[in-house]
PDB file of C-alpha atoms and ligand atoms in Angstrom:
ATOM      1  CA  MET A   1      14.130  -7.548   0.469  1.00  0.00           C
ATOM      2  CA  ARG A   2      12.186 -10.744  -0.227  1.00  0.00           C
ATOM      3  CA  VAL A   3      10.766 -10.945  -3.753  1.00  0.00           C
ATOM      4  CA  ILE A   4       7.905 -13.376  -4.357  1.00  0.00           C
ATOM      5  CA  ILE A   5       6.770 -13.830  -7.970  1.00  0.00           C
ATOM      6  CA  GLU A   6       3.409 -15.532  -8.453  1.00  0.00           C
ATOM      7  CA  LYS A   7       1.895 -16.683 -11.740  1.00  0.00           C
ATOM      8  CA  ASP A   8      -0.871 -14.083 -11.961  1.00  0.00           C
ATOM      9  CA  ALA A   9      -2.598 -11.278 -10.078  1.00  0.00           C
ATOM     10  CA  GLN A  10      -5.041 -13.610  -8.361  1.00  0.00           C
ATOM     11  CA  ALA A  11      -2.328 -15.902  -6.981  1.00  0.00           C
ATOM     12  CA  ALA A  12      -0.291 -12.863  -5.908  1.00  0.00           C
ATOM     13  CA  SER A  13      -3.329 -11.311  -4.165  1.00  0.00           C
ATOM     14  CA  GLU A  14      -3.980 -14.559  -2.279  1.00  0.00           C
ATOM     15  CA  ARG A  15      -0.327 -14.731  -1.255  1.00  0.00           C
ATOM     16  CA  ALA A  16      -0.268 -11.110  -0.055  1.00  0.00           C
ATOM     17  CA  ALA A  17      -3.529 -11.620   1.861  1.00  0.00           C
ATOM     18  CA  LYS A  18      -2.043 -14.688   3.552  1.00  0.00           C
ATOM     19  CA  LEU A  19       1.047 -12.727   4.592  1.00  0.00           C
ATOM     20  CA  ILE A  20      -1.190 -10.021   6.094  1.00  0.00           C
ATOM     21  CA  ALA A  21      -3.459 -12.584   7.805  1.00  0.00           C
ATOM     22  CA  ASP A  22      -0.484 -14.508   9.250  1.00  0.00           C
ATOM     23  CA  SER A  23       0.882 -11.239  10.690  1.00  0.00           C
ATOM     24  CA  LEU A  24      -2.492 -10.137  12.073  1.00  0.00           C
ATOM     25  CA  VAL A  25      -2.990 -13.301  14.127  1.00  0.00           C
ATOM     26  CA  THR A  26       0.361 -12.795  15.897  1.00  0.00           C
ATOM     27  CA  LYS A  27      -0.823  -9.550  17.511  1.00  0.00           C
ATOM     28  CA  PRO A  28      -4.527  -8.818  18.137  1.00  0.00           C
ATOM     29  CA  ASP A  29      -3.977  -5.027  18.485  1.00  0.00           C
ATOM     30  CA  PHE A  30      -2.195  -4.918  15.143  1.00  0.00           C
ATOM     31  CA  VAL A  31      -1.650  -1.560  13.428  1.00  0.00           C
ATOM     32  CA  LEU A  32      -2.221  -2.085   9.713  1.00  0.00           C
ATOM     33  CA  GLY A  33      -1.231   0.414   7.029  1.00  0.00           C
ATOM     34  CA  LEU A  34      -3.530   0.290   4.005  1.00  0.00           C
ATOM     35  CA  ALA A  35      -3.455   1.433   0.382  1.00  0.00           C
ATOM     36  CA  THR A  36      -6.096   2.215  -2.235  1.00  0.00           C
ATOM     37  CA  GLY A  37      -6.182   1.836  -6.026  1.00  0.00           C
ATOM     38  CA  SER A  38      -6.781  -1.208  -8.209  1.00  0.00           C
ATOM     39  CA  THR A  39      -3.943  -3.337  -6.840  1.00  0.00           C
ATOM     40  CA  PRO A  40      -5.238  -4.086  -3.311  1.00  0.00           C
ATOM     41  CA  LEU A  41      -8.795  -5.001  -4.373  1.00  0.00           C
ATOM     42  CA  GLY A  42      -8.142  -8.766  -4.686  1.00  0.00           C
ATOM     43  CA  ILE A  43      -6.238  -8.686  -1.388  1.00  0.00           C
ATOM     44  CA  TYR A  44      -9.166  -7.017   0.384  1.00  0.00           C
ATOM     45  CA  GLU A  45     -11.577  -9.575  -1.115  1.00  0.00           C
ATOM     46  CA  ALA A  46      -9.380 -12.387   0.226  1.00  0.00           C
ATOM     47  CA  LEU A  47      -9.170 -10.755   3.680  1.00  0.00           C
ATOM     48  CA  ILE A  48     -12.986 -10.377   3.752  1.00  0.00           C
ATOM     49  CA  ARG A  49     -13.341 -14.074   2.849  1.00  0.00           C
ATOM     50  CA  LYS A  50     -10.981 -15.064   5.669  1.00  0.00           C
ATOM     51  CA  HIS A  51     -12.969 -12.870   8.055  1.00  0.00           C
ATOM     52  CA  ASN A  52     -16.274 -14.439   6.936  1.00  0.00           C
ATOM     53  CA  ASP A  53     -14.752 -17.899   7.442  1.00  0.00           C
ATOM     54  CA  GLY A  54     -14.054 -16.912  11.061  1.00  0.00           C
ATOM     55  CA  LYS A  55     -10.281 -16.912  10.528  1.00  0.00           C
ATOM     56  CA  LEU A  56      -9.613 -13.199  10.940  1.00  0.00           C
ATOM     57  CA  ASP A  57     -10.740 -10.900  13.734  1.00  0.00           C
ATOM     58  CA  PHE A  58     -10.251  -7.152  13.212  1.00  0.00           C
ATOM     59  CA  SER A  59     -11.952  -6.051  16.450  1.00  0.00           C
ATOM     60  CA  ASN A  60      -8.713  -4.751  17.991  1.00  0.00           C
ATOM     61  CA  VAL A  61      -6.990  -3.716  14.776  1.00  0.00           C
ATOM     62  CA  THR A  62      -6.215  -0.057  14.021  1.00  0.00           C
ATOM     63  CA  SER A  63      -5.665   1.039  10.419  1.00  0.00           C
ATOM     64  CA  PHE A  64      -3.963   4.002   8.780  1.00  0.00           C
ATOM     65  CA  ASN A  65      -4.321   4.766   5.088  1.00  0.00           C
ATOM     66  CA  LEU A  66      -1.515   6.242   3.054  1.00  0.00           C
ATOM     67  CA  ASP A  67      -3.273   9.081   1.321  1.00  0.00           C
ATOM     68  CA  GLU A  68      -6.360  11.046   0.272  1.00  0.00           C
ATOM     69  CA  TYR A  69      -7.246  13.562  -2.425  1.00  0.00           C
ATOM     70  CA  VAL A  70      -7.499  17.142  -1.264  1.00  0.00           C
ATOM     71  CA  GLY A  71     -11.040  18.489  -1.410  1.00  0.00           C
ATOM     72  CA  LEU A  72     -12.861  15.140  -1.376  1.00  0.00           C
ATOM     73  CA  GLY A  73     -15.036  14.225   1.618  1.00  0.00           C
ATOM     74  CA  PRO A  74     -16.010  10.716   2.799  1.00  0.00           C
ATOM     75  CA  ALA A  75     -19.308  10.737   0.857  1.00  0.00           C
ATOM     76  CA  ASP A  76     -17.582  11.405  -2.459  1.00  0.00           C
ATOM     77  CA  PRO A  77     -17.371   8.088  -4.363  1.00  0.00           C
ATOM     78  CA  ASN A  78     -13.890   9.064  -5.592  1.00  0.00           C
ATOM     79  CA  SER A  79     -12.515   9.685  -2.121  1.00  0.00           C
ATOM     80  CA  TYR A  80     -10.193   7.107  -0.650  1.00  0.00           C
ATOM     81  CA  ARG A  81     -12.305   7.045   2.536  1.00  0.00           C
ATOM     82  CA  TYR A  82     -15.309   5.977   0.431  1.00  0.00           C
ATOM     83  CA  PHE A  83     -13.156   3.408  -1.392  1.00  0.00           C
ATOM     84  CA  MET A  84     -11.974   1.897   1.897  1.00  0.00           C
ATOM     85  CA  GLN A  85     -15.503   1.706   3.319  1.00  0.00           C
ATOM     86  CA  GLU A  86     -16.790  -0.034   0.189  1.00  0.00           C
ATOM     87  CA  SER A  87     -13.827  -2.340  -0.452  1.00  0.00           C
ATOM     88  CA  LEU A  88     -12.970  -3.391   3.102  1.00  0.00           C
ATOM     89  CA  PHE A  89     -14.211  -1.630   6.247  1.00  0.00           C
ATOM     90  CA  ASN A  90     -17.956  -2.250   5.683  1.00  0.00           C
ATOM     91  CA  HIS A  91     -17.296  -5.992   5.351  1.00  0.00           C
ATOM     92  CA  ILE A  92     -15.103  -6.695   8.394  1.00  0.00           C
ATOM     93  CA  ASN A  93     -15.421  -6.089  12.141  1.00  0.00           C
ATOM     94  CA  ILE A  94     -12.891  -3.256  12.458  1.00  0.00           C
ATOM     95  CA  PRO A  95     -14.346  -0.566  14.784  1.00  0.00           C
ATOM     96  CA  PRO A  96     -15.018   2.561  12.649  1.00  0.00           C
ATOM     97  CA  GLU A  97     -13.186   4.741  15.189  1.00  0.00           C
ATOM     98  CA  ASN A  98     -10.037   2.629  14.642  1.00  0.00           C
ATOM     99  CA  THR A  99      -9.885   3.422  10.922  1.00  0.00           C
ATOM    100  CA  ASN A 100      -7.804   6.400   9.863  1.00  0.00           C
ATOM    101  CA  VAL A 101      -7.819   7.872   6.362  1.00  0.00           C
ATOM    102  CA  PRO A 102      -6.401  11.394   5.924  1.00  0.00           C
ATOM    103  CA  ASP A 103      -9.145  14.031   5.755  1.00  0.00           C
ATOM    104  CA  GLY A 104      -9.041  15.698   2.344  1.00  0.00           C
ATOM    105  CA  ARG A 105     -11.119  18.575   3.690  1.00  0.00           C
ATOM    106  CA  ALA A 106      -8.819  19.517   6.589  1.00  0.00           C
ATOM    107  CA  LEU A 107      -8.734  23.286   7.064  1.00  0.00           C
ATOM    108  CA  ASP A 108      -5.168  23.653   8.263  1.00  0.00           C
ATOM    109  CA  PHE A 109      -3.216  21.010   6.353  1.00  0.00           C
ATOM    110  CA  ALA A 110       0.156  21.608   8.030  1.00  0.00           C
ATOM    111  CA  THR A 111      -1.303  21.046  11.512  1.00  0.00           C
ATOM    112  CA  TYR A 112      -3.510  18.204  10.321  1.00  0.00           C
ATOM    113  CA  CYS A 113      -0.550  16.329   8.749  1.00  0.00           C
ATOM    114  CA  GLN A 114       1.448  16.650  11.977  1.00  0.00           C
ATOM    115  CA  GLN A 115      -1.546  15.292  13.900  1.00  0.00           C
ATOM    116  CA  TYR A 116      -1.794  12.323  11.514  1.00  0.00           C
ATOM    117  CA  GLU A 117       1.871  11.506  12.161  1.00  0.00           C
ATOM    118  CA  ARG A 118       1.331  11.865  15.927  1.00  0.00           C
ATOM    119  CA  LYS A 119      -1.675   9.547  15.805  1.00  0.00           C
ATOM    120  CA  ILE A 120       0.441   6.843  14.144  1.00  0.00           C
ATOM    121  CA  VAL A 121       3.045   7.166  16.903  1.00  0.00           C
ATOM    122  CA  GLU A 122       0.365   7.120  19.642  1.00  0.00           C
ATOM    123  CA  ALA A 123      -1.076   3.919  18.145  1.00  0.00           C
ATOM    124  CA  GLY A 124       2.367   2.328  18.618  1.00  0.00           C
ATOM    125  CA  GLY A 125       3.569   2.703  15.018  1.00  0.00           C
ATOM    126  CA  ILE A 126       2.507   0.768  11.919  1.00  0.00           C
ATOM    127  CA  ASP A 127       3.222  -2.967  12.152  1.00  0.00           C
ATOM    128  CA  LEU A 128       2.709  -3.720   8.473  1.00  0.00           C
ATOM    129  CA  GLN A 129       2.239  -1.260   5.608  1.00  0.00           C
ATOM    130  CA  LEU A 130       0.610  -2.448   2.380  1.00  0.00           C
ATOM    131  CA  LEU A 131       1.882  -0.513  -0.662  1.00  0.00           C
ATOM    132  CA  GLY A 132       1.083  -0.324  -4.361  1.00  0.00           C
ATOM    133  CA  ILE A 133       3.418   1.373  -6.835  1.00  0.00           C
ATOM    134  CA  GLY A 134       2.738   3.978  -9.492  1.00  0.00           C
ATOM    135  CA  ARG A 135       4.096   3.626 -13.047  1.00  0.00           C
ATOM    136  CA  ASP A 136       6.472   6.467 -12.145  1.00  0.00           C
ATOM    137  CA  GLY A 137       7.717   4.469  -9.150  1.00  0.00           C
ATOM    138  CA  HIS A 138       5.779   6.371  -6.488  1.00  0.00           C
ATOM    139  CA  ILE A 139       4.724   4.855  -3.169  1.00  0.00           C
ATOM    140  CA  ALA A 140       1.727   6.500  -1.535  1.00  0.00           C
ATOM    141  CA  PHE A 141       1.636   9.807  -3.453  1.00  0.00           C
ATOM    142  CA  ASN A 142       5.363  10.447  -3.092  1.00  0.00           C
ATOM    143  CA  GLU A 143       5.938  11.510  -6.654  1.00  0.00           C
ATOM    144  CA  PRO A 144       9.421  11.549  -8.273  1.00  0.00           C
ATOM    145  CA  GLY A 145      11.608  14.101  -6.512  1.00  0.00           C
ATOM    146  CA  SER A 146       9.936  13.662  -3.121  1.00  0.00           C
ATOM    147  CA  SER A 147      12.424  13.761  -0.266  1.00  0.00           C
ATOM    148  CA  LEU A 148      13.295  10.291   0.971  1.00  0.00           C
ATOM    149  CA  GLY A 149      12.967  11.734   4.486  1.00  0.00           C
ATOM    150  CA  SER A 150       9.537  13.296   3.838  1.00  0.00           C
ATOM    151  CA  ARG A 151       6.673  13.134   6.351  1.00  0.00           C
ATOM    152  CA  THR A 152       2.890  13.345   5.894  1.00  0.00           C
ATOM    153  CA  ARG A 153       2.185  16.473   3.851  1.00  0.00           C
ATOM    154  CA  LEU A 154       0.467  17.899   0.796  1.00  0.00           C
ATOM    155  CA  LYS A 155       1.823  16.750  -2.555  1.00  0.00           C
ATOM    156  CA  THR A 156       1.137  17.951  -6.092  1.00  0.00           C
ATOM    157  CA  LEU A 157       0.319  14.988  -8.326  1.00  0.00           C
ATOM    158  CA  THR A 158       2.252  14.511 -11.563  1.00  0.00           C
ATOM    159  CA  SER A 159       0.451  14.593 -14.900  1.00  0.00           C
ATOM    160  CA  GLU A 160       1.223  10.855 -15.273  1.00  0.00           C
ATOM    161  CA  THR A 161      -0.536  10.014 -11.993  1.00  0.00           C
ATOM    162  CA  ILE A 162      -3.439  12.316 -12.849  1.00  0.00           C
ATOM    163  CA  ARG A 163      -3.786  10.561 -16.218  1.00  0.00           C
ATOM    164  CA  ASP A 164      -3.541   7.076 -14.647  1.00  0.00           C
ATOM    165  CA  ASN A 165      -6.170   7.874 -12.011  1.00  0.00           C
ATOM    166  CA  SER A 166      -8.544   9.688 -14.376  1.00  0.00           C
ATOM    167  CA  ARG A 167     -10.116   6.278 -15.126  1.00  0.00           C
ATOM    168  CA  PHE A 168     -11.964   6.614 -11.812  1.00  0.00           C
ATOM    169  CA  PHE A 169     -12.999  10.253 -12.313  1.00  0.00           C
ATOM    170  CA  GLY A 170     -14.496  10.204 -15.810  1.00  0.00           C
ATOM    171  CA  GLY A 171     -11.918  12.612 -17.208  1.00  0.00           C
ATOM    172  CA  ILE A 172      -8.548  14.182 -16.434  1.00  0.00           C
ATOM    173  CA  GLU A 173     -10.129  17.562 -15.629  1.00  0.00           C
ATOM    174  CA  ASN A 174     -11.997  16.037 -12.654  1.00  0.00           C
ATOM    175  CA  VAL A 175      -8.925  14.618 -10.887  1.00  0.00           C
ATOM    176  CA  PRO A 176      -7.760  16.678  -7.888  1.00  0.00           C
ATOM    177  CA  ARG A 177      -4.249  18.075  -8.346  1.00  0.00           C
ATOM    178  CA  LEU A 178      -3.277  17.761  -4.699  1.00  0.00           C
ATOM    179  CA  ALA A 179      -3.233  14.925  -2.182  1.00  0.00           C
ATOM    180  CA  ILE A 180      -2.329  14.415   1.456  1.00  0.00           C
ATOM    181  CA  THR A 181       0.191  11.608   1.649  1.00  0.00           C
ATOM    182  CA  MET A 182       2.330   9.858   4.196  1.00  0.00           C
ATOM    183  CA  GLY A 183       5.955  10.648   3.429  1.00  0.00           C
ATOM    184  CA  VAL A 184       8.711   8.266   2.394  1.00  0.00           C
ATOM    185  CA  GLY A 185      10.230   8.817   5.853  1.00  0.00           C
ATOM    186  CA  THR A 186       6.902   7.870   7.465  1.00  0.00           C
ATOM    187  CA  ILE A 187       6.796   4.651   5.429  1.00  0.00           C
ATOM    188  CA  LEU A 188      10.416   3.780   6.234  1.00  0.00           C
ATOM    189  CA  GLU A 189       9.529   3.864   9.958  1.00  0.00           C
ATOM    190  CA  THR A 190       6.905   1.112   9.636  1.00  0.00           C
ATOM    191  CA  ARG A 191       7.964  -2.294  11.000  1.00  0.00           C
ATOM    192  CA  LYS A 192       7.261  -4.210   7.812  1.00  0.00           C
ATOM    193  CA  CYS A 193       6.326  -3.242   4.245  1.00  0.00           C
ATOM    194  CA  LEU A 194       4.445  -5.354   1.735  1.00  0.00           C
ATOM    195  CA  LEU A 195       4.799  -3.959  -1.806  1.00  0.00           C
ATOM    196  CA  VAL A 196       2.410  -5.429  -4.358  1.00  0.00           C
ATOM    197  CA  ALA A 197       2.230  -4.922  -8.148  1.00  0.00           C
ATOM    198  CA  PHE A 198       0.543  -6.647 -11.063  1.00  0.00           C
ATOM    199  CA  GLY A 199       0.736  -6.297 -14.806  1.00  0.00           C
ATOM    200  CA  GLU A 200       3.298  -5.361 -17.399  1.00  0.00           C
ATOM    201  CA  ASN A 201       2.627  -1.637 -17.016  1.00  0.00           C
ATOM    202  CA  LYS A 202       4.294  -1.870 -13.568  1.00  0.00           C
ATOM    203  CA  ALA A 203       7.309  -3.909 -14.757  1.00  0.00           C
ATOM    204  CA  HIS A 204       9.610  -0.925 -15.364  1.00  0.00           C
ATOM    205  CA  ALA A 205       8.792   0.708 -12.002  1.00  0.00           C
ATOM    206  CA  ILE A 206       9.280  -2.626 -10.199  1.00  0.00           C
ATOM    207  CA  SER A 207      12.699  -3.254 -11.735  1.00  0.00           C
ATOM    208  CA  GLN A 208      13.822   0.290 -10.880  1.00  0.00           C
ATOM    209  CA  ALA A 209      12.479   0.006  -7.325  1.00  0.00           C
ATOM    210  CA  ILE A 210      14.039  -3.386  -6.572  1.00  0.00           C
ATOM    211  CA  GLU A 211      17.178  -3.560  -8.696  1.00  0.00           C
ATOM    212  CA  GLY A 212      17.861   0.100  -9.524  1.00  0.00           C
ATOM    213  CA  ALA A 213      19.729   2.743  -7.554  1.00  0.00           C
ATOM    214  CA  VAL A 214      18.121   4.303  -4.486  1.00  0.00           C
ATOM    215  CA  THR A 215      16.870   7.632  -5.764  1.00  0.00           C
ATOM    216  CA  ALA A 216      14.214  10.204  -4.995  1.00  0.00           C
ATOM    217  CA  GLN A 217      13.273   9.937  -8.694  1.00  0.00           C
ATOM    218  CA  VAL A 218      11.778   6.496  -7.907  1.00  0.00           C
ATOM    219  CA  THR A 219      10.519   6.796  -4.368  1.00  0.00           C
ATOM    220  CA  ALA A 220       9.760   3.053  -4.087  1.00  0.00           C
ATOM    221  CA  SER A 221      13.530   2.453  -4.363  1.00  0.00           C
ATOM    222  CA  ALA A 222      13.822   3.881  -0.824  1.00  0.00           C
ATOM    223  CA  LEU A 223      12.354   0.565   0.350  1.00  0.00           C
ATOM    224  CA  GLN A 224      15.842  -0.879  -0.236  1.00  0.00           C
ATOM    225  CA  LEU A 225      16.779   1.003   2.955  1.00  0.00           C
ATOM    226  CA  HIS A 226      13.964  -0.617   4.978  1.00  0.00           C
ATOM    227  CA  PRO A 227      14.982  -3.651   7.060  1.00  0.00           C
ATOM    228  CA  ASP A 228      11.881  -5.775   6.383  1.00  0.00           C
ATOM    229  CA  VAL A 229      10.240  -5.567   2.958  1.00  0.00           C
ATOM    230  CA  THR A 230       8.377  -8.292   1.076  1.00  0.00           C
ATOM    231  CA  VAL A 231       7.482  -7.703  -2.565  1.00  0.00           C
ATOM    232  CA  VAL A 232       4.668  -9.785  -4.067  1.00  0.00           C
ATOM    233  CA  ILE A 233       4.231  -9.430  -7.819  1.00  0.00           C
ATOM    234  CA  ASP A 234       2.882 -11.404 -10.755  1.00  0.00           C
ATOM    235  CA  GLU A 235       5.050 -12.650 -13.624  1.00  0.00           C
ATOM    236  CA  ASP A 236       4.132  -9.684 -15.841  1.00  0.00           C
ATOM    237  CA  ALA A 237       5.227  -7.115 -13.256  1.00  0.00           C
ATOM    238  CA  GLY A 238       8.462  -9.072 -12.772  1.00  0.00           C
ATOM    239  CA  ARG A 239       9.236  -9.178 -16.494  1.00  0.00           C
ATOM    240  CA  HIS A 240      12.243  -6.803 -16.365  1.00  0.00           C
ATOM    241  CA  LEU A 241      13.858  -8.197 -13.195  1.00  0.00           C
ATOM    242  CA  LYS A 242      17.358  -9.559 -13.764  1.00  0.00           C
ATOM    243  CA  ARG A 243      17.745 -11.695 -10.639  1.00  0.00           C
ATOM    244  CA  LYS A 244      14.535 -13.750 -10.899  1.00  0.00           C
ATOM    245  CA  SER A 245      16.291 -17.115 -10.599  1.00  0.00           C
ATOM    246  CA  TYR A 246      17.907 -16.018  -7.326  1.00  0.00           C
ATOM    247  CA  TYR A 247      14.543 -14.844  -5.935  1.00  0.00           C
ATOM    248  CA  ALA A 248      13.135 -18.297  -6.789  1.00  0.00           C
ATOM    249  CA  GLU A 249      16.054 -19.983  -4.983  1.00  0.00           C
ATOM    250  CA  VAL A 250      15.383 -17.867  -1.890  1.00  0.00           C
ATOM    251  CA  GLU A 251      11.716 -18.933  -1.982  1.00  0.00           C
ATOM    252  CA  GLU A 252      12.793 -22.575  -2.226  1.00  0.00           C
ATOM    253  CA  SER A 253      14.978 -22.082   0.877  1.00  0.00           C
ATOM    254  CA  HIS A 254      11.994 -20.540   2.704  1.00  0.00           C
ATOM    255  CA  ARG A 255       9.850 -23.545   1.748  1.00  0.00           C
ATOM    256  CA  LEU A 256      12.487 -25.994   3.017  1.00  0.00           C
ATOM    257  CA  LEU A 257      12.917 -24.095   6.290  1.00  0.00           C
ATOM    258  CA  GLU A 258       9.149 -23.888   6.837  1.00  0.00           C
ATOM    259  CA  SER A 259       8.617 -27.605   6.169  1.00  0.00           C
ATOM    260  CA  ASN A 260      11.254 -28.571   8.793  1.00  0.00           C
TER     261      ASN A 260
HETATM  262  C1  LIG B   1      -2.868   4.537  -3.151  1.00  0.00           C
HETATM  263  C2  LIG B   1      -1.447   4.784  -3.321  1.00  0.00           C
HETATM  264  C3  LIG B   1      -0.806   4.753  -4.664  1.00  0.00           C
HETATM  265  C4  LIG B   1      -1.161   3.507  -5.474  1.00  0.00           C
HETATM  266  C5  LIG B   1      -0.472   3.536  -6.832  1.00  0.00           C
HETATM  267  C6  LIG B   1      -0.881   2.354  -7.685  1.00  0.00           C
HETATM  268  O1  LIG B   1      -3.239   4.610  -1.792  1.00  0.00           O
HETATM  269  O2  LIG B   1      -0.812   5.025  -2.364  1.00  0.00           O
HETATM  270  O3  LIG B   1       0.587   4.808  -4.508  1.00  0.00           O
HETATM  271  O4  LIG B   1      -0.780   2.375  -4.766  1.00  0.00           O
HETATM  272  O5  LIG B   1      -0.774   4.722  -7.494  1.00  0.00           O
HETATM  273  O6  LIG B   1      -2.237   2.438  -7.987  1.00  0.00           O
HETATM  274  P1  LIG B   1      -2.999   1.216  -8.678  1.00  0.00           P
HETATM  275  O7  LIG B   1      -3.023   0.110  -7.664  1.00  0.00           O
HETATM  276  O8  LIG B   1      -4.379   1.746  -8.938  1.00  0.00           O
HETATM  277  O9  LIG B   1      -2.236   0.869  -9.888  1.00  0.00           O
END
């Protein structure tokens, strides 16, 4: 696991966007896993800027989003499909038919979730998965206690997640209780993961995920089992990490190797 600590959220967003952009140019038919929430917004702005500068072409890219609220359709401003259209897809040249966000209005969820998994496999698997982290250590909507082998399925949100996300819904009572989410097992099969977090309110979850034991109680800790994970955080989110000086030494080694 490579841990990159930047000064603030803006520097960390730029760094994460550069890592994504550098990966995208190596493979035109890239399969990109995307996340929603507050964390990726600066990254999406940076990717849009790179696209507008002619440095990033999404015309052969396929995307898969991690999750969606049950019951919300694409026209609902709180749906993750709507969020993705507004924050990224409408501003880049990704073909609409190449963008995949789980359908919160699926009729038969069990079959639909299996189809979502199959679609990822048929696309060749996810090359890079962008991830945020919840204060309870969740990745996607894999709440504490989720199986570390779980696949795409319905998940009941915890009261903590419902409270955290109520800022978008104008009240706790309006937040859906269920979501479709890729599983931890689905995420562990991606070729590369990029975990991003900003702010002190993520510091505890980040230290548990990176330096704590691997446990289903902190599903992000399962990333310790993934062979290729980069974590990009700001100083506030890294506040409780114990091995910061080592992470800085590793970054210095990377810089030396890259300059040779
Ligand atoms: C969203 C997702 C969630 C968020 C997490 C952090 O697609 O999968 O795991 O990444 O809840 O949300 P923010 O970024 O809003 O703090």
